[in-house]
Amino acid sequence: MGKIKISAGFRIILFVLGFILVAAQKIPTTLDGPFQPVTQRFDSSLRLGSDDLPMDHPRLKRNVTGMFPEQIALALSTPTSMWISWITGDAQIGLNVAALDPSTVASEVWYGKESGKYTMNKTGVSLVYNQLYPYEGLWNYTSGIIHHVRIEGLEPETKYYYKCGDSSLAAASEEFVFETLPLPSPNNYPPRIAVVGDLGLTSNSSTTIDHLTSNDPSIILMVGDLTYANQYLTTGGKGASCFSCQFPDAPIRETYQPRWDGWRRFMEPLISRVPMMVVEGNHEIEPQAAGVTFKSYLSRFSVPSNESGSNSNFYYSFDAGGAHFIMLGAYTDYNQTGIQYAWLKDDLHKIDRSVTPWVVAAWHPPWYNSYSSHYQEFECMRLQMEELLYQYGIDIVFSGHVHAYERMNRVYNHTLDPCGPVYITVGDGGNIEKVEVDHADEPGKCPSPGDNVPEFGGVCHLNFSSGPAKGQFCWDRQPEWSAYRESSFGHGILEVVNSTHALWTWHRNQEIYGLNTPGDQIYIVRQPQLCSSASKFSS
């Protein structure tokens, strides 16, 4: 049966009907703001968190043998190309490990528009990585063979069937299927963009992913802190909700790298058919011998770094229909004198808002955050980059790091501003470190200026110079720029309707058990005429 094409006129009809439905349901829009701050406190009938799933859990254990592919994942490359990644062979962990030889296995993908009929094929690259520790008694790790293949010539909004593996070894995966996204256009957008952060691999994490999967996303933004493999000693055992508390004598922040393999198996049913775009968080740093960091993150994931001109997996950009996404690195140089800032400025300058009206940015640690945890932690990054993003009219910013949900009123430089981005924190994926419940504006909960030191970059903690909190390090009530905050696990879905309206829905995990009301829902409305660069700075 042929694919149904929706005309522009019919889209307008749907949009009008949508607004009628909005009126009936009274879903607010950002034009109704700024909103009075609202706090939904932690439901004491729930647990603050849960333990990690064990490595022999059915969703984590290895279910293939020999050189058959596993841990299969997609990532966008360009509007007409896709990255496909997978792993073959056995990882090794112990005091003495020997790396596999990537040249012994080919990296091949066969694909086509009909099931079982693969009219195209591509080859790619393969590698292994090591996690090595120069300390007596700590176990080392060497990965299976990691494959990355870029398939090209894809048509928009089209289903493709594919297999991956090595034809010479008769070791191929089962068939998988994905659907490409629309081409860049002000009239076409991915149906549903899922956003999740700080996921981990707990029972709560599995609820989050099951819930997210049921919402049928077209693409996933994973805003850092993926596996929490660094909550373990190198020898495995039981993960800790606080590494330094449970392992105070550890000579280095250890990791149990097999958790990465378990996490990719856990995610494969979803990300083998839906592209996932990642950005690094602090739990991906994973220091090892000779000062090497981020080795697993840099080895396991394909991102469009070369395609977007960044040449760095720490930051890059891509288009998804009429939306341009910018993924920024908070754990690499973000200063105005650095390479990332120069790339960002160039990337913003190249955006054609008549083709991609929406510009969405994401990075791991939030700039606006009213929780005690990580309060003002990345002020230095904000001071370096915020003005540039404001100048180019960024519409939405997604972050994680804080293990709770928070949506801001439009804000710029800690001041309510109708042209500032809508900042949203979704670090509530369900990881082992548990949900955050303390707010910096509550008595006794304001961190000291010496707390919340970032794992990268400087410290720029400041007292507010204007507004209701003038002269103070913390507000004495929920800040005016914090519109809604809630201590629950969950994920978000962004549905872009047209060039000016997008529906944001945050789903708390409790919904999957029968509570059908979304935790937070709002139409984000762009005002390009009011908020052009000339209009903002003349005002």
Coordinates of C-alpha atoms in Angstrom, one line a residue:
M1 CA 0.0 0.0 0.0
G2 CA 1.4 3.4 -1.0
K3 CA 2.5 6.0 1.6
I4 CA -0.2 8.7 2.1
K5 CA 1.1 12.2 1.4
I6 CA -0.5 15.0 3.4
S7 CA -1.0 18.3 1.5
A8 CA -0.2 21.7 2.9
G9 CA -3.9 22.6 2.9
F10 CA -4.7 19.5 4.9
R11 CA -2.0 20.3 7.4
I12 CA -3.5 23.7 7.9
I13 CA -6.9 22.1 8.6
L14 CA -5.3 19.8 11.1
F15 CA -3.6 22.7 12.7
V16 CA -6.9 24.6 13.1
L17 CA -8.5 21.5 14.5
G18 CA -5.6 21.2 16.8
F19 CA -6.2 24.7 18.1
I20 CA -9.8 23.9 18.7
L21 CA -8.7 20.9 20.7
V22 CA -6.2 23.1 22.6
A23 CA -9.0 25.5 23.5
A24 CA -11.1 22.6 24.8
Q25 CA -8.3 21.1 26.8
K26 CA -6.8 24.5 27.8
I27 CA -3.3 23.6 26.9
P28 CA -1.3 26.8 27.6
T29 CA 1.1 28.4 25.2
T30 CA 4.2 30.4 26.0
L31 CA 2.4 33.5 24.8
D32 CA 0.3 33.1 28.1
G33 CA 3.5 33.5 30.1
P34 CA 5.5 34.2 32.0
F35 CA 3.8 31.8 34.4
Q36 CA 3.7 31.9 38.1
P37 CA 6.2 29.3 39.4
V38 CA 4.7 25.9 40.3
T39 CA 6.4 23.1 42.3
Q40 CA 5.1 19.5 42.3
R41 CA 6.8 17.9 45.2
F42 CA 8.0 14.3 45.3
D43 CA 5.3 11.7 45.8
S44 CA 6.3 10.1 49.1
S45 CA 4.5 6.9 48.2
L46 CA 7.2 6.3 45.6
R47 CA 10.8 5.3 46.0
L48 CA 13.6 7.8 45.4
G49 CA 15.3 5.3 43.0
S50 CA 16.0 1.7 42.3
D51 CA 19.0 -0.6 41.9
D52 CA 20.6 -1.3 38.6
L53 CA 19.5 -4.3 36.6
P54 CA 22.0 -7.2 36.9
M55 CA 24.2 -8.2 33.9
D56 CA 22.3 -11.5 33.6
H57 CA 19.0 -9.7 33.2
P58 CA 17.3 -10.8 29.9
R59 CA 17.5 -7.3 28.5
L60 CA 21.3 -7.0 29.2
K61 CA 22.8 -10.4 28.5
R62 CA 24.5 -11.3 25.2
N63 CA 22.2 -13.3 23.0
V64 CA 24.5 -13.9 20.0
T65 CA 27.6 -16.1 19.5
G66 CA 30.8 -15.7 17.5
M67 CA 31.0 -12.8 15.1
F68 CA 27.2 -12.2 14.8
P69 CA 26.3 -8.5 15.2
E70 CA 24.7 -7.2 18.4
Q71 CA 24.1 -3.8 20.0
I72 CA 22.8 -2.4 16.7
A73 CA 22.1 1.3 16.7
L74 CA 21.1 4.2 14.3
A75 CA 22.2 7.8 14.2
L76 CA 21.4 10.5 11.7
S77 CA 24.2 11.6 9.3
T78 CA 22.5 13.9 6.8
P79 CA 18.9 14.2 5.6
T80 CA 19.7 11.5 3.0
S81 CA 22.2 9.3 5.0
M82 CA 22.2 7.3 8.2
W83 CA 24.9 5.8 10.5
I84 CA 24.5 2.2 11.5
S85 CA 26.7 0.9 14.3
W86 CA 27.1 -2.5 16.0
I87 CA 29.5 -4.8 17.8
T88 CA 30.9 -8.3 17.1
G89 CA 33.0 -10.6 19.2
D90 CA 33.6 -10.9 22.9
A91 CA 34.8 -8.1 25.1
Q92 CA 37.4 -9.0 27.7
I93 CA 37.9 -7.9 31.2
G94 CA 40.5 -8.9 33.8
L95 CA 44.1 -8.2 34.9
N96 CA 45.5 -9.2 31.5
V97 CA 43.4 -8.7 28.3
A98 CA 44.3 -8.9 24.6
A99 CA 42.5 -6.8 22.1
L100 CA 40.7 -8.3 19.2
D101 CA 41.9 -7.5 15.6
P102 CA 39.3 -5.4 13.8
S103 CA 40.6 -6.4 10.4
T104 CA 39.4 -10.0 10.9
V105 CA 35.7 -9.0 10.5
A106 CA 34.2 -6.9 7.7
S107 CA 31.8 -4.0 8.3
E108 CA 28.9 -4.4 5.8
V109 CA 25.3 -3.2 5.6
W110 CA 22.8 -4.4 3.0
Y111 CA 19.6 -2.3 2.6
G112 CA 16.6 -1.7 0.4
K113 CA 13.0 -0.5 0.3
E114 CA 11.4 -4.0 0.5
S115 CA 11.8 -6.6 3.2
G116 CA 14.3 -9.2 2.1
K117 CA 15.4 -7.4 -1.0
Y118 CA 18.6 -5.4 -0.4
T119 CA 19.5 -3.5 -3.6
M120 CA 22.2 -1.5 -2.0
N121 CA 25.2 -2.2 0.2
K122 CA 27.9 -0.2 2.0
T123 CA 31.1 -0.9 3.9
G124 CA 32.5 1.1 6.8
V125 CA 35.2 1.1 9.5
S126 CA 35.8 -0.9 12.6
L127 CA 37.8 -0.4 15.8
V128 CA 38.4 -1.6 19.4
Y129 CA 39.1 0.5 22.5
N130 CA 40.7 -0.2 25.8
Q131 CA 40.0 1.0 29.3
L132 CA 43.3 0.5 31.2
Y133 CA 44.2 1.3 34.8
P134 CA 47.8 1.7 36.1
Y135 CA 46.8 0.5 39.6
E136 CA 47.3 -2.9 41.2
G137 CA 44.2 -5.0 41.4
L138 CA 42.1 -2.9 39.0
W139 CA 40.7 -4.9 36.0
N140 CA 41.3 -3.7 32.5
Y141 CA 38.9 -4.0 29.6
T142 CA 39.1 -4.3 25.8
S143 CA 35.9 -4.0 23.8
G144 CA 34.4 -6.2 21.1
I145 CA 34.9 -5.0 17.5
I146 CA 32.9 -1.8 17.0
H147 CA 31.6 -1.2 13.5
H148 CA 30.3 2.1 11.9
V149 CA 28.8 2.2 8.4
R150 CA 27.3 5.2 6.7
I151 CA 24.6 4.3 4.2
E152 CA 23.7 7.0 1.6
G153 CA 21.2 7.8 -1.1
L154 CA 18.1 7.5 1.2
E155 CA 14.8 9.0 0.2
P156 CA 12.9 11.1 2.7
E157 CA 9.9 9.7 4.7
T158 CA 10.7 6.2 3.4
K159 CA 11.0 2.8 5.1
Y160 CA 14.3 0.9 4.6
Y161 CA 15.0 -2.6 5.6
Y162 CA 18.6 -3.6 6.5
K163 CA 21.0 -6.2 7.8
C164 CA 24.5 -5.8 9.0
G165 CA 27.5 -8.1 9.4
D166 CA 30.2 -9.9 7.4
S167 CA 29.1 -11.8 4.3
S168 CA 32.4 -13.8 4.1
L169 CA 31.7 -15.3 7.6
A170 CA 28.0 -15.8 6.9
A171 CA 27.5 -13.8 10.1
A172 CA 24.6 -11.3 9.5
S173 CA 22.1 -9.8 11.8
E174 CA 18.4 -10.3 11.5
E175 CA 16.5 -7.8 9.4
F176 CA 15.7 -4.4 10.9
V177 CA 13.6 -1.5 9.6
F178 CA 13.7 2.3 10.0
E179 CA 11.9 5.2 8.4
T180 CA 13.8 8.3 7.2
L181 CA 12.9 11.8 8.3
P182 CA 11.5 14.6 6.1
L183 CA 13.9 16.8 4.2
P184 CA 14.6 20.3 5.6
S185 CA 11.5 22.4 5.0
P186 CA 9.3 24.9 7.0
N187 CA 6.3 22.6 6.3
N188 CA 7.7 19.2 7.3
Y189 CA 8.9 17.9 10.7
P190 CA 9.5 14.6 12.4
P191 CA 6.2 13.5 14.0
R192 CA 7.6 13.0 17.5
I193 CA 11.0 13.9 18.9
A194 CA 11.8 12.1 22.2
V195 CA 14.1 13.8 24.8
V196 CA 15.6 11.9 27.7
G197 CA 18.7 12.3 29.9
D198 CA 20.6 10.7 32.7
L199 CA 19.0 7.3 31.9
G200 CA 21.2 4.7 33.5
L201 CA 20.2 1.1 33.7
T202 CA 17.8 0.6 36.6
S203 CA 14.2 -0.6 36.9
N204 CA 13.2 3.0 36.6
S205 CA 15.3 3.3 33.5
S206 CA 13.4 0.4 31.9
T207 CA 10.1 2.0 32.8
T208 CA 11.3 5.2 31.1
I209 CA 12.3 3.4 27.9
D210 CA 9.2 1.3 27.8
H211 CA 7.1 4.5 28.2
L212 CA 9.1 6.4 25.6
T213 CA 8.9 3.5 23.2
S214 CA 5.1 3.4 23.5
N215 CA 5.0 7.1 22.4
D216 CA 6.5 6.0 19.0
P217 CA 9.3 8.5 18.6
S218 CA 10.8 9.4 15.2
I219 CA 14.2 10.4 16.7
I220 CA 15.7 10.5 20.2
L221 CA 17.8 13.1 21.8
M222 CA 19.9 11.6 24.6
V223 CA 21.3 14.6 26.6
G224 CA 24.2 12.9 28.4
D225 CA 24.9 10.5 31.2
L226 CA 24.0 7.2 29.5
T227 CA 25.1 4.1 31.3
Y228 CA 26.5 5.1 34.8
A229 CA 29.1 2.4 34.3
N230 CA 31.3 4.6 36.5
Q231 CA 29.1 3.8 39.6
Y232 CA 31.0 0.5 39.8
L233 CA 34.5 -0.8 40.6
T234 CA 36.4 -2.3 37.7
T235 CA 35.6 -5.8 39.1
G236 CA 31.9 -5.2 38.9
G237 CA 29.7 -6.2 41.8
K238 CA 27.0 -3.9 43.0
G239 CA 26.7 -0.4 41.7
A240 CA 26.6 2.6 44.1
S241 CA 24.2 5.5 44.2
C242 CA 27.2 7.5 45.4
F243 CA 30.6 6.3 44.2
S244 CA 32.8 8.4 46.6
C245 CA 30.6 7.5 49.6
Q246 CA 30.7 3.7 49.0
F247 CA 34.2 3.5 47.6
P248 CA 36.2 6.2 49.4
D249 CA 39.5 4.3 48.9
A250 CA 39.3 3.9 45.1
P251 CA 42.5 5.3 43.5
I252 CA 40.6 6.7 40.5
R253 CA 36.9 7.0 39.4
E254 CA 36.6 3.4 38.3
T255 CA 34.2 2.0 35.8
Y256 CA 32.8 -1.5 35.0
Q257 CA 32.8 -1.3 31.2
P258 CA 30.6 -4.4 30.6
R259 CA 27.7 -2.1 31.7
W260 CA 28.2 -0.3 28.4
D261 CA 27.6 -3.5 26.5
G262 CA 24.5 -4.3 28.6
W263 CA 23.2 -0.8 28.1
R264 CA 23.5 -1.0 24.3
R265 CA 21.7 -4.4 24.4
F266 CA 19.0 -2.9 26.5
M267 CA 18.5 -0.1 24.0
E268 CA 18.8 -2.1 20.8
P269 CA 15.1 -2.9 20.3
L270 CA 14.5 0.9 20.1
I271 CA 17.6 2.4 18.6
S272 CA 18.0 -0.2 15.9
R273 CA 14.9 1.3 14.3
V274 CA 14.9 4.9 15.6
P275 CA 18.0 7.1 15.4
M276 CA 19.5 8.3 18.7
M277 CA 21.6 11.5 18.9
V278 CA 23.8 11.6 21.9
V279 CA 25.9 14.2 23.7
E280 CA 28.4 13.6 26.4
G281 CA 27.8 14.0 30.1
N282 CA 30.1 13.9 33.1
H283 CA 29.5 10.2 33.6
E284 CA 31.1 9.6 30.2
I285 CA 34.4 11.1 31.3
E286 CA 35.8 7.8 32.6
P287 CA 39.5 8.7 33.3
Q288 CA 42.0 5.9 32.7
A289 CA 45.8 5.5 32.2
A290 CA 47.8 8.3 30.7
G291 CA 45.0 10.8 31.3
V292 CA 42.8 9.3 28.6
T293 CA 39.1 10.2 29.0
F294 CA 35.8 9.6 27.2
K295 CA 37.2 6.5 25.4
S296 CA 33.9 4.5 25.4
Y297 CA 31.7 7.5 24.4
L298 CA 34.1 8.4 21.5
S299 CA 34.4 4.8 20.3
R300 CA 30.9 3.5 20.5
F301 CA 28.8 6.3 18.9
S302 CA 28.6 7.7 15.4
V303 CA 27.5 11.4 15.2
P304 CA 27.5 13.8 12.2
S305 CA 30.6 15.6 13.4
N306 CA 32.4 15.7 10.0
E307 CA 29.1 16.3 8.2
S308 CA 28.4 19.4 10.3
G309 CA 32.0 20.7 10.1
S310 CA 32.8 20.3 13.8
N311 CA 35.1 17.3 13.4
S312 CA 34.4 16.5 17.1
N313 CA 32.1 14.0 18.7
F314 CA 31.7 16.4 21.6
Y315 CA 29.6 18.9 19.6
Y316 CA 27.9 18.8 16.2
S317 CA 24.6 19.8 14.5
F318 CA 22.1 18.2 12.2
D319 CA 18.7 18.9 10.5
A320 CA 15.5 16.9 11.1
G321 CA 12.9 18.3 8.8
G322 CA 12.4 22.0 9.5
A323 CA 14.3 21.9 12.7
H324 CA 18.1 22.5 13.2
F325 CA 19.6 20.8 16.2
I326 CA 22.8 21.9 17.9
M327 CA 24.5 19.5 20.4
L328 CA 27.1 21.3 22.5
G329 CA 29.9 20.0 24.6
A330 CA 30.1 21.2 28.2
Y331 CA 33.2 19.0 29.0
T332 CA 35.4 20.4 26.3
D333 CA 36.6 23.9 25.7
Y334 CA 33.6 26.2 25.5
N335 CA 35.3 29.6 25.8
Q336 CA 34.9 32.3 23.3
T337 CA 38.5 31.9 22.2
G338 CA 38.1 28.2 21.6
I339 CA 37.4 26.0 18.6
Q340 CA 33.9 25.0 19.7
Y341 CA 32.7 28.6 20.0
A342 CA 34.1 29.4 16.6
W343 CA 32.3 26.4 15.1
L344 CA 29.1 27.3 16.9
K345 CA 29.2 30.9 15.6
D346 CA 29.7 29.6 12.0
D347 CA 27.0 27.0 12.3
L348 CA 24.5 29.6 13.6
H349 CA 25.4 32.0 10.8
K350 CA 24.7 29.3 8.2
I351 CA 21.2 28.5 9.3
D352 CA 18.5 29.5 6.9
R353 CA 15.4 30.1 9.0
S354 CA 13.2 30.1 5.9
V355 CA 14.1 26.4 5.6
T356 CA 14.7 25.3 9.2
P357 CA 12.6 27.9 11.3
W358 CA 13.2 26.0 14.5
V359 CA 16.6 25.9 16.2
V360 CA 17.0 23.6 19.2
A361 CA 20.1 23.3 21.3
A362 CA 21.1 20.6 23.8
W363 CA 23.9 20.0 26.2
H364 CA 24.2 18.1 29.4
P365 CA 24.4 20.5 32.4
P366 CA 21.6 23.1 32.7
W367 CA 22.4 26.9 32.9
Y368 CA 19.0 27.5 34.6
N369 CA 18.3 25.3 37.5
S370 CA 16.6 25.9 40.8
Y371 CA 17.4 22.5 42.5
S372 CA 20.2 22.4 45.0
S373 CA 22.1 19.7 43.0
H374 CA 24.4 21.3 40.4
Y375 CA 23.1 24.8 41.3
Q376 CA 25.1 27.4 39.2
E377 CA 27.6 24.7 38.3
F378 CA 28.0 25.8 34.7
E379 CA 27.8 29.5 35.0
C380 CA 31.1 29.9 33.2
M381 CA 29.7 28.2 30.1
R382 CA 26.6 30.3 30.3
L383 CA 28.7 33.5 30.5
Q384 CA 30.7 32.4 27.5
M385 CA 27.9 31.3 25.2
E386 CA 24.5 32.6 26.2
E387 CA 24.7 35.9 24.4
L388 CA 25.5 34.3 21.1
L389 CA 22.6 31.8 21.3
Y390 CA 20.3 34.7 22.3
Q391 CA 21.5 36.8 19.4
Y392 CA 20.6 34.0 16.9
G393 CA 17.2 33.3 18.5
I394 CA 17.6 29.8 19.8
D395 CA 14.0 28.5 20.5
I396 CA 14.5 25.6 22.9
V397 CA 17.3 24.3 25.0
F398 CA 17.3 20.8 26.5
S399 CA 19.7 19.6 29.3
G400 CA 20.0 16.9 31.9
H401 CA 22.4 16.5 34.8
V402 CA 19.9 17.4 37.5
H403 CA 17.8 14.3 38.2
A404 CA 14.4 15.9 38.1
Y405 CA 12.2 17.9 35.7
E406 CA 12.1 21.6 35.3
R407 CA 10.7 23.9 32.6
M408 CA 11.6 27.6 32.6
N409 CA 9.8 30.7 31.5
R410 CA 11.6 32.4 28.6
V411 CA 14.7 33.9 30.1
Y412 CA 18.0 35.6 29.2
N413 CA 20.8 36.5 31.6
H414 CA 18.7 35.4 34.6
T415 CA 16.0 37.9 33.5
L416 CA 12.5 37.2 32.1
D417 CA 12.6 37.9 28.4
P418 CA 10.0 37.1 25.8
C419 CA 12.7 36.4 23.2
G420 CA 14.8 34.1 25.4
P421 CA 14.8 30.4 24.8
V422 CA 12.6 27.9 26.7
Y423 CA 15.1 26.0 28.8
I424 CA 14.0 22.5 29.8
T425 CA 15.8 20.1 32.2
V426 CA 15.0 16.4 31.6
G427 CA 17.7 14.7 33.7
D428 CA 15.0 12.4 35.1
G429 CA 15.6 9.2 33.1
G430 CA 15.8 7.0 36.1
N431 CA 19.5 6.4 36.9
I432 CA 21.0 4.8 40.1
E433 CA 21.8 8.1 41.7
K434 CA 18.1 8.6 42.5
V435 CA 15.7 11.6 41.9
E436 CA 16.6 15.1 43.1
V437 CA 14.1 16.6 45.7
D438 CA 15.9 19.6 47.3
H439 CA 15.4 23.1 46.0
A440 CA 18.0 25.8 46.4
D441 CA 15.4 28.3 47.5
E442 CA 14.2 26.3 50.5
P443 CA 15.5 27.0 54.0
G444 CA 18.8 25.3 54.6
K445 CA 19.0 24.0 51.0
C446 CA 21.0 26.8 49.4
P447 CA 24.5 25.4 48.4
S448 CA 27.5 27.3 49.5
P449 CA 29.5 29.0 46.8
G450 CA 32.2 26.3 47.3
D451 CA 29.8 23.5 46.4
N452 CA 28.9 22.2 42.9
V453 CA 32.3 22.5 41.4
P454 CA 32.2 21.3 37.7
E455 CA 34.2 18.4 36.5
F456 CA 35.4 20.5 33.7
G457 CA 36.0 24.3 33.4
G458 CA 36.1 27.0 35.9
V459 CA 33.9 28.2 38.8
C460 CA 31.8 31.3 38.2
H461 CA 29.3 31.3 41.0
L462 CA 27.7 34.7 41.5
N463 CA 25.3 36.6 43.5
F464 CA 22.4 38.1 41.5
S465 CA 22.9 41.7 40.6
S466 CA 19.2 42.6 40.0
G467 CA 15.7 41.4 40.5
P468 CA 14.0 40.0 43.6
A469 CA 17.2 38.0 44.5
K470 CA 19.5 41.0 44.2
G471 CA 22.7 40.5 46.3
Q472 CA 21.8 36.9 47.1
F473 CA 23.4 33.6 45.9
C474 CA 20.0 31.8 46.1
W475 CA 16.4 33.0 45.8
D476 CA 14.2 32.8 48.9
R477 CA 11.4 31.4 46.8
Q478 CA 11.0 29.5 43.5
P479 CA 12.8 31.8 40.9
E480 CA 10.5 33.7 38.6
W481 CA 12.1 32.1 35.6
S482 CA 11.3 28.6 36.9
A483 CA 7.8 27.9 35.5
Y484 CA 7.3 24.3 36.6
R485 CA 9.4 21.8 38.5
E486 CA 8.7 18.2 39.6
S487 CA 10.7 15.5 41.2
S488 CA 9.7 12.5 39.1
F489 CA 11.3 10.2 36.6
G490 CA 10.2 10.5 33.0
H491 CA 10.9 11.7 29.4
G492 CA 9.6 14.4 27.0
I493 CA 8.1 14.4 23.5
L494 CA 8.4 17.4 21.2
E495 CA 5.9 17.6 18.3
V496 CA 6.6 20.5 15.9
V497 CA 3.3 21.6 14.3
N498 CA 4.5 24.3 11.9
S499 CA 7.1 27.1 11.7
T500 CA 5.8 28.8 14.8
H501 CA 4.1 26.3 17.1
A502 CA 5.4 23.1 18.8
L503 CA 3.8 21.0 21.5
W504 CA 6.0 20.0 24.3
T505 CA 4.8 17.2 26.6
W506 CA 6.7 15.8 29.6
H507 CA 5.5 12.3 30.6
R508 CA 6.2 11.3 34.1
N509 CA 6.7 7.5 34.5
Q510 CA 3.6 7.1 36.6
E511 CA 1.5 7.6 33.5
I512 CA 2.5 4.1 32.3
Y513 CA 0.7 2.6 35.3
G514 CA -2.6 4.2 34.4
L515 CA -2.3 8.0 35.2
N516 CA -3.1 9.4 31.8
T517 CA -2.6 13.1 32.5
P518 CA 0.8 14.4 31.2
G519 CA 3.1 15.8 33.9
D520 CA 3.6 19.1 31.9
Q521 CA 2.3 20.2 28.6
I522 CA 2.6 23.5 26.7
Y523 CA 2.7 24.9 23.2
I524 CA 6.0 26.7 22.6
V525 CA 5.4 29.6 20.2
R526 CA 8.0 31.3 18.2
Q527 CA 7.7 35.0 17.4
P528 CA 10.2 35.6 14.7
Q529 CA 9.2 39.2 13.9
L530 CA 9.4 40.3 17.5
C531 CA 12.5 38.3 18.3
S532 CA 14.7 39.0 15.3
S533 CA 18.3 40.0 16.2
A534 CA 17.6 43.6 15.1
S535 CA 14.4 43.8 17.1
K536 CA 15.9 42.4 20.3
F537 CA 19.0 44.6 20.5
S538 CA 17.2 47.8 19.4
S539 CA 14.8 47.2 22.3

